[in-house]
Short mmCIF file of C-alpha atoms in Angstrom, two decimals:
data_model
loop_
_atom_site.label_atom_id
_atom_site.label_comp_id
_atom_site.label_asym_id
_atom_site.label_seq_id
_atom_site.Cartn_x
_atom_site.Cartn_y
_atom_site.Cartn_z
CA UNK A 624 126.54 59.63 120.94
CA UNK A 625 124.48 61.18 118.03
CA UNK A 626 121.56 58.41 118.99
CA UNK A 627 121.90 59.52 123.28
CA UNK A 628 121.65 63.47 121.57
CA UNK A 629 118.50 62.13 119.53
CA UNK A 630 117.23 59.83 122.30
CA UNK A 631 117.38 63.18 124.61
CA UNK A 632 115.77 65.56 122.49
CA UNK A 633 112.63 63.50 121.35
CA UNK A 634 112.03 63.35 125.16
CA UNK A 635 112.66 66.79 125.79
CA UNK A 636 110.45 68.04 123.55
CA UNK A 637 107.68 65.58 124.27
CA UNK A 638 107.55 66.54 128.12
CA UNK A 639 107.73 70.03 126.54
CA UNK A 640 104.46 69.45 124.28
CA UNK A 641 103.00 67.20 127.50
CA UNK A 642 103.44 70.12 129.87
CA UNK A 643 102.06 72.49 127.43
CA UNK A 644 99.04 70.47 126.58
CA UNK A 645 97.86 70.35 130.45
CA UNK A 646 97.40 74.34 130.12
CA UNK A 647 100.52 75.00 131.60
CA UNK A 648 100.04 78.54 130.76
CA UNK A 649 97.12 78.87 133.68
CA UNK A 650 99.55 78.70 136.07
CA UNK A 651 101.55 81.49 135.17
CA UNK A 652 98.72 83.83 135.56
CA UNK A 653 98.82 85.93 138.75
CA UNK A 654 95.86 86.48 141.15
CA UNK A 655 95.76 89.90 140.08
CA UNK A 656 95.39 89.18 136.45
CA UNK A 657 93.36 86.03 137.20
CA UNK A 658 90.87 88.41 139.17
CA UNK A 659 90.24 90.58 136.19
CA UNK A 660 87.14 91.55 135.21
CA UNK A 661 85.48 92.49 131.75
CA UNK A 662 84.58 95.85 131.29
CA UNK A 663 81.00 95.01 129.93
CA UNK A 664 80.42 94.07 133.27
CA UNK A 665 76.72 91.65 133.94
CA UNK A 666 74.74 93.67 131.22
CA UNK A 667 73.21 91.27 129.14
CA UNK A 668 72.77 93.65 126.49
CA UNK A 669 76.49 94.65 126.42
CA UNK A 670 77.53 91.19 126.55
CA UNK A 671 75.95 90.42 123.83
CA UNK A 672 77.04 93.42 121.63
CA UNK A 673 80.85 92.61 122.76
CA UNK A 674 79.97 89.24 121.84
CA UNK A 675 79.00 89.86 118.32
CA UNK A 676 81.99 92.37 117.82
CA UNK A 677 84.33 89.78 119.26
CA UNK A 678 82.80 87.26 116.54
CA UNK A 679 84.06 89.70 113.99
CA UNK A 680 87.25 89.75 115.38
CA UNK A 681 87.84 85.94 115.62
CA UNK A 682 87.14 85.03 112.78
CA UNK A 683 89.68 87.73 111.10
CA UNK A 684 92.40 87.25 113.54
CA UNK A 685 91.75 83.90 115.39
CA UNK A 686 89.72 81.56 112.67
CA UNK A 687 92.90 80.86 110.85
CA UNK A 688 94.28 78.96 113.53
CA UNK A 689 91.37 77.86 115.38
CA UNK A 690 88.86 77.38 112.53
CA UNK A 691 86.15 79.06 112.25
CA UNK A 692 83.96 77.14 114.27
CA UNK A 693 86.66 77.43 116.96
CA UNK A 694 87.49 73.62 117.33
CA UNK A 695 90.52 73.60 116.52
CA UNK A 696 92.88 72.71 113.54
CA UNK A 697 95.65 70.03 113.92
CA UNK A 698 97.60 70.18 116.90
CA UNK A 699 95.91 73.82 117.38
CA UNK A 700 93.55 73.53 120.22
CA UNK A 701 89.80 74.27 120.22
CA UNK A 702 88.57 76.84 121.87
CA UNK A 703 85.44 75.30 122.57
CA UNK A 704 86.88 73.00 125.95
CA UNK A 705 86.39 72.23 129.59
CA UNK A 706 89.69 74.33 130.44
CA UNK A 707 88.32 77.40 128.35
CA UNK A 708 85.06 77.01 130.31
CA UNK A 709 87.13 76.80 133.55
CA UNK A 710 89.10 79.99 132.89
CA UNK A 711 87.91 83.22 134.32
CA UNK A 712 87.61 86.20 132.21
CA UNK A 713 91.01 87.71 133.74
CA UNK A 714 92.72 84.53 132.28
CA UNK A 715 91.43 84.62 128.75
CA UNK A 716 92.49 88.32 129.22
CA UNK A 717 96.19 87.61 130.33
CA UNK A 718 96.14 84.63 127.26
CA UNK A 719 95.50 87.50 124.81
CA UNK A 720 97.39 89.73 125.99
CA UNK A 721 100.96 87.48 126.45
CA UNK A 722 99.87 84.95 124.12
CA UNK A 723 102.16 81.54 124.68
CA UNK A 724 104.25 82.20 121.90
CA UNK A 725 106.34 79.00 123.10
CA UNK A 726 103.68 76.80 122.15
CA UNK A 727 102.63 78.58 119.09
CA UNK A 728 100.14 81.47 120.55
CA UNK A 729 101.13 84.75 119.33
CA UNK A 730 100.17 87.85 122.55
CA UNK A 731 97.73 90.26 120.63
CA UNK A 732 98.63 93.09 122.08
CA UNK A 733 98.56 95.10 119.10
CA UNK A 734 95.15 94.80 119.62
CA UNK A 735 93.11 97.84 122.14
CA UNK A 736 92.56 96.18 125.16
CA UNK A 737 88.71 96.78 124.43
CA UNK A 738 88.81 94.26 121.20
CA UNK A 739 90.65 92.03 123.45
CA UNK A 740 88.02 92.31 126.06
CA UNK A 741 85.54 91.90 123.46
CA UNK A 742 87.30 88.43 122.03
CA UNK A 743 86.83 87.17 125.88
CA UNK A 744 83.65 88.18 125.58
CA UNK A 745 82.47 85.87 122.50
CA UNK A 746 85.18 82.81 123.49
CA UNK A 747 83.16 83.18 127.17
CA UNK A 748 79.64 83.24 124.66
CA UNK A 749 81.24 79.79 122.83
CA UNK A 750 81.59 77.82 125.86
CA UNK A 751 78.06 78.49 127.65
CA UNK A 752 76.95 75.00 126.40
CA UNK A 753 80.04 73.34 127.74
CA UNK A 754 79.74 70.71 130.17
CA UNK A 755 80.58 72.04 133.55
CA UNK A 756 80.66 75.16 132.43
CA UNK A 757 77.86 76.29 134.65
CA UNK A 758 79.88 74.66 137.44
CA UNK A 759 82.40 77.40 136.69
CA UNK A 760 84.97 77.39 139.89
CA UNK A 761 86.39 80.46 138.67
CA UNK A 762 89.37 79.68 141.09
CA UNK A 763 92.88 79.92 140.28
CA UNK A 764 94.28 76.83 139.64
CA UNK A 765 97.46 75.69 142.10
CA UNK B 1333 113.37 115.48 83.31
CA UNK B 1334 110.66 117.02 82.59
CA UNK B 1335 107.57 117.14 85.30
CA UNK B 1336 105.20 115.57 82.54
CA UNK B 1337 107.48 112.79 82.06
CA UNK B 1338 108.43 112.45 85.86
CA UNK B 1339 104.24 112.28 86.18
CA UNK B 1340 104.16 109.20 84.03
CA UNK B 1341 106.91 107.61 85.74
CA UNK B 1342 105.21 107.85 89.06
CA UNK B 1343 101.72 106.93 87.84
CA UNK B 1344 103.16 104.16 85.71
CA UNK B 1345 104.67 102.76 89.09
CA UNK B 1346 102.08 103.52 91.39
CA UNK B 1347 100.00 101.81 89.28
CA UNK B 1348 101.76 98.41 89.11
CA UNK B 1349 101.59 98.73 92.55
CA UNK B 1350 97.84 98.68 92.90
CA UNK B 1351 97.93 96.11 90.09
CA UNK B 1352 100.23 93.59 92.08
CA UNK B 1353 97.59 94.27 95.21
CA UNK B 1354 94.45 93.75 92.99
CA UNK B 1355 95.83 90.30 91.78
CA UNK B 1356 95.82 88.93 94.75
CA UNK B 1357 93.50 86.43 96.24
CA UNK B 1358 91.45 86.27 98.84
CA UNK B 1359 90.24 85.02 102.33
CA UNK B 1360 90.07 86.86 105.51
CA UNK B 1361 92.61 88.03 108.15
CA UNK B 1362 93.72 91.49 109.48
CA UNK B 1363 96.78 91.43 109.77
CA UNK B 1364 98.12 92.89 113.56
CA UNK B 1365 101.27 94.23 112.06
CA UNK B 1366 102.15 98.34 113.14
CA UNK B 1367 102.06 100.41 109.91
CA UNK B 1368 105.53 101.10 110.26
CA UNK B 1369 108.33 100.67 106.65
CA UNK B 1370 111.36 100.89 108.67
CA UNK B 1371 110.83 99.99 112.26
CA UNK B 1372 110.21 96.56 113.30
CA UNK B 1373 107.67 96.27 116.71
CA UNK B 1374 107.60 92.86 118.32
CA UNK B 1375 104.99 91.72 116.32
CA UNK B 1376 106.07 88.59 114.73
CA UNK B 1377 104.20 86.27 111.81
CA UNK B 1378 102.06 84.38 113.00
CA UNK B 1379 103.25 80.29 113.14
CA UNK B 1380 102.44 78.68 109.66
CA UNK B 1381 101.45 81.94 107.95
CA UNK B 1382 103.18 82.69 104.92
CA UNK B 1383 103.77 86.82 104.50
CA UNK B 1384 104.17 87.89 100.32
CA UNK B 1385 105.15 91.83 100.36
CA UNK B 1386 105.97 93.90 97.81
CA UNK B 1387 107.27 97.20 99.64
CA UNK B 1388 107.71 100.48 96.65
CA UNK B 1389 109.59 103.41 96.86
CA UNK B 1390 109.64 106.40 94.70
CA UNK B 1391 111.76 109.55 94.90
CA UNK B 1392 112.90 112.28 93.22
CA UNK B 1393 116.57 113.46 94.91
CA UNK B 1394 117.91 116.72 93.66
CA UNK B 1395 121.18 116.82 91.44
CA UNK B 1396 120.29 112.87 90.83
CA UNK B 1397 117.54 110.72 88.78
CA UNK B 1398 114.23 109.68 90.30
CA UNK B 1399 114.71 106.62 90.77
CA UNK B 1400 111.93 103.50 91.98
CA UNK B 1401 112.90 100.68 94.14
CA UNK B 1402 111.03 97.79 94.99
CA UNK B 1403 111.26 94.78 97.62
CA UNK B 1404 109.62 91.88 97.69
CA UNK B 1405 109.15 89.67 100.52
CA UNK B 1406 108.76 86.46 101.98
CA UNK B 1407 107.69 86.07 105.28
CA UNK B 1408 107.38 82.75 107.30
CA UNK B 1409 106.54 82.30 111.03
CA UNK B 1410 108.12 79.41 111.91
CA UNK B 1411 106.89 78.93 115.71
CA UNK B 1412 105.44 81.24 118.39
CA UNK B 1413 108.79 82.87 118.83
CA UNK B 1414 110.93 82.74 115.39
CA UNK B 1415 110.33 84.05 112.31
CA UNK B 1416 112.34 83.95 109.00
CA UNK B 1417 112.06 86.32 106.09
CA UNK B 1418 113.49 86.57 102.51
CA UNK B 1419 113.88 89.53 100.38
CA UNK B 1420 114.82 90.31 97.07
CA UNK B 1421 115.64 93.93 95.73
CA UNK B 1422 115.90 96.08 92.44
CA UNK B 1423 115.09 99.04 91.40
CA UNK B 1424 114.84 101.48 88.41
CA UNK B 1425 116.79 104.92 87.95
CA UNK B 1426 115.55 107.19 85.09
CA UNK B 1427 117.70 108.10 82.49
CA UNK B 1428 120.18 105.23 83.75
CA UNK B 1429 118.97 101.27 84.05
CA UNK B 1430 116.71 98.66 85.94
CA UNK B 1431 118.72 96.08 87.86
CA UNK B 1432 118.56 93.63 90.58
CA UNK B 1433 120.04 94.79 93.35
CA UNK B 1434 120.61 91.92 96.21
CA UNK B 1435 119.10 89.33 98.85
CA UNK B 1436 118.92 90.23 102.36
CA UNK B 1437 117.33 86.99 105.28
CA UNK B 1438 116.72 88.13 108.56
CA UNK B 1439 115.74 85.96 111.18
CA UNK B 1440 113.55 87.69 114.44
CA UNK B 1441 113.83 85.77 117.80
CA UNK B 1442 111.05 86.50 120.69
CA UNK B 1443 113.37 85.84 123.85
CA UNK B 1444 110.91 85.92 126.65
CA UNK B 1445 107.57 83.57 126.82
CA UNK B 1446 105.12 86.53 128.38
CA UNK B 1447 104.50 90.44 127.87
CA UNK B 1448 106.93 92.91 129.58
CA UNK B 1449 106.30 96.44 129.45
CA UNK B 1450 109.32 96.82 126.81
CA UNK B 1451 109.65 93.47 124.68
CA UNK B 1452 112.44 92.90 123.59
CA UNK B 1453 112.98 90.90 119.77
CA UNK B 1454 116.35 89.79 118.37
CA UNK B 1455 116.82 90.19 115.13
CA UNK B 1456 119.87 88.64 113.10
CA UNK B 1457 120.11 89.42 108.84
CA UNK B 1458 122.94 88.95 106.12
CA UNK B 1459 122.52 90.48 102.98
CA UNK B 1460 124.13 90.61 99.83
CA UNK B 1461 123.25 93.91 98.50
CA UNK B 1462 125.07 95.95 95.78
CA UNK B 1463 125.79 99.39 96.43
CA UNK B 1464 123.32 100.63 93.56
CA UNK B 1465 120.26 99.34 96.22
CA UNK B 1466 117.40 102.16 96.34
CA UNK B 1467 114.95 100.11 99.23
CA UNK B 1468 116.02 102.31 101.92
CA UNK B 1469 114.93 99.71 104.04
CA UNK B 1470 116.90 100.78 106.72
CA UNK B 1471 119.79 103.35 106.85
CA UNK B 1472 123.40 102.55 108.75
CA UNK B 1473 126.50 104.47 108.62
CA UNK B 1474 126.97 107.57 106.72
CA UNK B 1475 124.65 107.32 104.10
CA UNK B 1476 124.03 110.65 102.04
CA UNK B 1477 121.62 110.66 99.05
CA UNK B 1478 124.25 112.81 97.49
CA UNK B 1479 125.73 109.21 96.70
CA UNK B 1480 122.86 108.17 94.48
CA UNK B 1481 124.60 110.60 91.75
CA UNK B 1482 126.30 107.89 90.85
CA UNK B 1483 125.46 105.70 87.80
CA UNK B 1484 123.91 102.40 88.79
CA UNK B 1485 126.54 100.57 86.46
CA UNK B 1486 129.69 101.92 88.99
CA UNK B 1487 127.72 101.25 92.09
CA UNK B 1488 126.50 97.67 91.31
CA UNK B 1489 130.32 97.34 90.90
CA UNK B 1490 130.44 97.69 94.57
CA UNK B 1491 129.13 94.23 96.27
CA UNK B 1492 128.38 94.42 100.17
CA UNK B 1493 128.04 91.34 102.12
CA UNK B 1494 127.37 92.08 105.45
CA UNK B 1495 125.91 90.62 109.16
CA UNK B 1496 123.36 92.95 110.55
CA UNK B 1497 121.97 92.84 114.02
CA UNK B 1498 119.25 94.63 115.89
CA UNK B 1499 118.11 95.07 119.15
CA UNK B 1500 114.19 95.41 118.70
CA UNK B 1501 112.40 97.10 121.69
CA UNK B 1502 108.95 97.83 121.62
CA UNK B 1503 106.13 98.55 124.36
CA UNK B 1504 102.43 99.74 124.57
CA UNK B 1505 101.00 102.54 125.95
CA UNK B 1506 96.99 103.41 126.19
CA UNK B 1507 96.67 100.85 122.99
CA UNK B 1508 99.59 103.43 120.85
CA UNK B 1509 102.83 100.98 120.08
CA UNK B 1510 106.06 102.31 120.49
CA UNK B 1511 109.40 100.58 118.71
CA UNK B 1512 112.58 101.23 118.95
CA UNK B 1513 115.33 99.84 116.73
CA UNK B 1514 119.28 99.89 116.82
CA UNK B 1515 120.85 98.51 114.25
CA UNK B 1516 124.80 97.52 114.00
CA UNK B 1517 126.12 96.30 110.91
CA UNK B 1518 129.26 94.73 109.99
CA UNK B 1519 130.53 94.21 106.15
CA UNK B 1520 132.12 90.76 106.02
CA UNK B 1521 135.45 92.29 104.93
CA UNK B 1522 137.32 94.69 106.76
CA UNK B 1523 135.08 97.77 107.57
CA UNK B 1524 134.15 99.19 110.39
CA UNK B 1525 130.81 98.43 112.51
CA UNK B 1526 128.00 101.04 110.78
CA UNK B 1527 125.06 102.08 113.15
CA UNK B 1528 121.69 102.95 112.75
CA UNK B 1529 118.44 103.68 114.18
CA UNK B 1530 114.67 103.67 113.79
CA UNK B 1531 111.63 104.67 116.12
CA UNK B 1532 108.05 104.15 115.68
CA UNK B 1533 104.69 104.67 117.22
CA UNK B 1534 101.05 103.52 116.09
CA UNK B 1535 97.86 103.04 116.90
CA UNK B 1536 94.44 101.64 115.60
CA UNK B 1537 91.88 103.73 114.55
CA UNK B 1538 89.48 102.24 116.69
CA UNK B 1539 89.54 101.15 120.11
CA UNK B 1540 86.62 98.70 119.94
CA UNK B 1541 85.42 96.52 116.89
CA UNK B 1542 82.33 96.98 115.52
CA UNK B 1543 79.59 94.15 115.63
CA UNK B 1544 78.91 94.21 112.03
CA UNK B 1545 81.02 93.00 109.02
CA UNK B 1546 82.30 96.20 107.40
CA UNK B 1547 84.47 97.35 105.20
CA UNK B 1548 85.93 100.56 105.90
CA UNK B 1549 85.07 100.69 109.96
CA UNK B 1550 87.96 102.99 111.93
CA UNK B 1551 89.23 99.37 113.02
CA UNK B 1552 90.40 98.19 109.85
CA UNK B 1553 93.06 101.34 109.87
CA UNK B 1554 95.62 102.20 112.10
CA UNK B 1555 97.97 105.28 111.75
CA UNK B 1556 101.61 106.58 113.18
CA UNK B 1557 104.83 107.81 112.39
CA UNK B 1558 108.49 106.90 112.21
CA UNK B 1559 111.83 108.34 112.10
CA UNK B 1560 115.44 106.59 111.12
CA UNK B 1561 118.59 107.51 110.09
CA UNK B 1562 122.42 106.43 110.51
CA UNK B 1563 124.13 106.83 113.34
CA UNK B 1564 127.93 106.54 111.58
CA UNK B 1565 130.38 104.13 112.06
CA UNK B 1566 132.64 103.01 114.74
CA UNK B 1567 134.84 106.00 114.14
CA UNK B 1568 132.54 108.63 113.01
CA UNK B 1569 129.27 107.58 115.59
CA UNK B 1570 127.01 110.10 116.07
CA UNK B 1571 123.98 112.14 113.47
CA UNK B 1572 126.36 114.00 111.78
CA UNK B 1573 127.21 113.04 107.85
CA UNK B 1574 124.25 110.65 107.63
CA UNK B 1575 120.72 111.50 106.67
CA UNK B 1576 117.76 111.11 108.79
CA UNK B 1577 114.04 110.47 107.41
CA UNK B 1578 110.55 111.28 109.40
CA UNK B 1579 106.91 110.47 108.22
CA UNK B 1580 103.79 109.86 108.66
CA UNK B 1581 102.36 106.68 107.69
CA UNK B 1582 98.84 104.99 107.32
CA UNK B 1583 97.63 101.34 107.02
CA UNK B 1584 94.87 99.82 105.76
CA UNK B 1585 93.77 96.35 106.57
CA UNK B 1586 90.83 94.72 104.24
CA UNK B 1587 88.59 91.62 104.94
CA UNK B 1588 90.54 89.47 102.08
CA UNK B 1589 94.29 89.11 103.75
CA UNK B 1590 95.21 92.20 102.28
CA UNK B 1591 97.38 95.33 103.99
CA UNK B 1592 98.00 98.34 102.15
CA UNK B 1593 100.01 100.85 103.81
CA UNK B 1594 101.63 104.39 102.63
CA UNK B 1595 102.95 107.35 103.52
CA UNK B 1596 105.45 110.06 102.50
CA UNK B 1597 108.84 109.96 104.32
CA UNK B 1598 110.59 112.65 104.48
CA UNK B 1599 114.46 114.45 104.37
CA UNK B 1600 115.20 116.17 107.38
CA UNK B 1601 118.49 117.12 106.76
CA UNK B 1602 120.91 117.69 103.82
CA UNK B 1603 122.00 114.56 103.27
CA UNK B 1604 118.70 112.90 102.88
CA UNK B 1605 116.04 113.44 99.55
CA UNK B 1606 113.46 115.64 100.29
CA UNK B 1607 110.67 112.92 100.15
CA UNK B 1608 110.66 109.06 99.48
CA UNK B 1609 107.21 108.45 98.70
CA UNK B 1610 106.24 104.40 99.66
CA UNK B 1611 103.37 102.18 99.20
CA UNK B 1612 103.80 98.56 100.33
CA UNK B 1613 101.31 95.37 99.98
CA UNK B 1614 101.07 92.36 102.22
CA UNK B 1615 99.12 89.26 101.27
CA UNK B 1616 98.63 86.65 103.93
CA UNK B 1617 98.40 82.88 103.37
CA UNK B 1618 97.18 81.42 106.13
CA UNK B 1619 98.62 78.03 107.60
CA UNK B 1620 100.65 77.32 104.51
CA UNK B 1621 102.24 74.44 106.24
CA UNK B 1622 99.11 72.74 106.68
CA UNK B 1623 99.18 72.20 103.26
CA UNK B 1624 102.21 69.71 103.76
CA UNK B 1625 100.11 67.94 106.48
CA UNK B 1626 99.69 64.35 105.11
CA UNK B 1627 95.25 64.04 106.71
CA UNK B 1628 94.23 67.32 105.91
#
């Protein structure tokens, strides 16, 4: 009985960690919130300056668990990836804001929605170079 | 007393305080934590951070001692949605004794996965607190200050052991948190259920960061205010014969890991002292567990 119980929770909570490492949490985002867009708009210039505040937040809220150079620490993911690259602006938005604290991701909403905006800002700076990411579908995923 | 002595008292405290905040290491973080003493928001530890507080009170009630009361805790977060805290309590009356007062661990559950626009946290605590505690870390039943009369070596006498639950709301507003907390407490031996209450609201300073590395930028502080009292017990519930505290309250997060936050709380009614003065100091270590990770 106790092995069955075992037997049944070590699969359980490997299709858990399995569904969560396929960014489950994409598909929870609506179309509304996927559709979001950043308040610095196209401006280079503003980008740029959202960018470099968004560094500063990072590394004091984010580094710790991401590292500093935002690839990740253990079984925390990088934030430097093909999915990242993928994700629109509203969906880096919506990961903020509700966080996935199921899988470890604390929601920042303590936050103002302008550093928040600003942290999209520099994660969407990290993952220019990424392959694809000039392919960037932008669509919501099914 | 007299005020000169009272002085020293408070600046002898005050400054062990500031000493305890200036021995501590460093490494960066800002903590996202409301400024609040009292009321808990649904801001939870972050998973694998390790929380050391030391929270200090100082007050001066009339017809009873000053007295100084400090906590010191230990908070874990466990995972995403659960996290686990430890404290341990004492505190100093003039004229009378220093003692250890009690234990209290609280647990703080996250029941739903996204962001609602209240959140709700569930929060679960036993403690094993002598009657002689001073923390005024939260206020059920009918508590009156008038009770702190008492000599510390009668009210230690008195041992509480008691299951305390809350129901932690909180939501946001235009970037300003709001918290509410009800509390219902039950002693492990036969007395009745004990209410109380606790409301909070904060915001930062700032609405955007700035670009540079700085020390002192609006961002770094965020300010707001909270009020708690008792709400009685099962047969007396309501405001009357309890006391009731409101304040302002400031917090100030530094580069190194380090959050300082103060503010004066004060009486609004008879029952309660006409100001508890507090200063608490939270060090973060980040990903303690890491260090338990055999490749590192």
């Amino acid at each position: 009985m106790r092995r069955t119980l075992g037997l049944t929770c070590l699969f359980l909570s490997t299709a858990i960690f399995l569904y969560a490492a396929d960014g489950a949490w994409l598909h929870r985002i609506s179309h509304a919130d996927h559709d979001r867009t950043s308040p610095f708009g196209n401006d280079p210039a503003q980008l740029q300056n959202a960018a470099a505040a968004g560094a500063q937040l990072f590394q004091n809220n984010c580094a710790k668990c991401h590292g500093s150079d935002a690839m990740g620490k253990y079984s925390r993911p990088p934030i430097i990836s093909e999915r990242i690259a993928h994700a629109s602006d509203g969906d880096l938005f919506w990961l903020l804001t509700n966080g996935n604290p199921w899988k470890g991701m604390p929601p920042w909403m303590m936050l103002p929605a302008k550093q928040r905006w600003q942290l999209v800002a520099y994660i969407r700076s990290l993952n220019l170079n990424t392959p694809d990411s000039s392919s960037t579908s932008q669509e919501k995923p099914q | 007393m007299p005020l000169c002595l009272q002085r020293s008292f408070i600046a002898r405290n005050l400054w062990l305080a500031l000493l305890q905040v200036l021995l501590m290491g460093a490494s960066r973080l800002l903590a996202q934590e409301p400024p609040y003493f009292v009321t808990y928001s649904d801001v939870l530890e972050e998973p694998g951070n390790l929380e050391i507080a030391t929270q200090n009170i100082y007050s001066t009630p009339k017809d009873a001692n000053p007295f100084y009361g400090q906590t010191v805790e230990l908070e874990y977060g466990v995972t995403g949605w659960w996290t686990t805290e430890f404290y341990l309590q004492g505190q100093t009356t003039t004229h009378d004794s220093t003692i250890f007062t009690g234990f209290r661990i609280e647990n703080r559950f996250r029941p739903l996965r996204s962001t609602h626009w209240v959140n709700p946290v569930l929060y679960v605590e036993y403690e094993d607190i002598n009657q002689a505690d001073k923390s005024f870390l939260e206020i059920t039943g009918n508590h009156v200050i008038a009770d702190q009369q008492i000599a510390n070596a009668l009210l230690r006498q008195d041992v509480e052991r008691s299951i305390e639950a809350k129901l932690i709301l909180s939501s946001y507003f235009q970037g300003i948190n709001f918290s509410e907390n009800f509390i219902a407490e039950k002693n492990v031996s036969n007395e009745p259920w004990e209410f109380g209450y606790a409301l909070g609201a904060s915001r930062s300073l700032a609405n955007g960061a700035s670009p540079r590395v700085c020390r002192f930028c609006r961002q770094n502080f965020s300010a707001g205010g909270e009020v708690f009292g008792g709400l009685g017990t099962r047969y007396t519930f309501g405001f009357a014969g309890t006391s009731i505290y409101a304040g302002p309250t400031i917090a100030y997060s530094t580069l190194r890991n380090l959050t300082i936050t103060a503010g004066p709380e004060f009486g609004v009614n008879d029952n309660s002292a006409r100001v508890l003065w507090r200063l608490k100091a939270s060090y973060e270590f980040n990903q303690v567990r890491d260090l338990f990770r055999r490749s590192r």
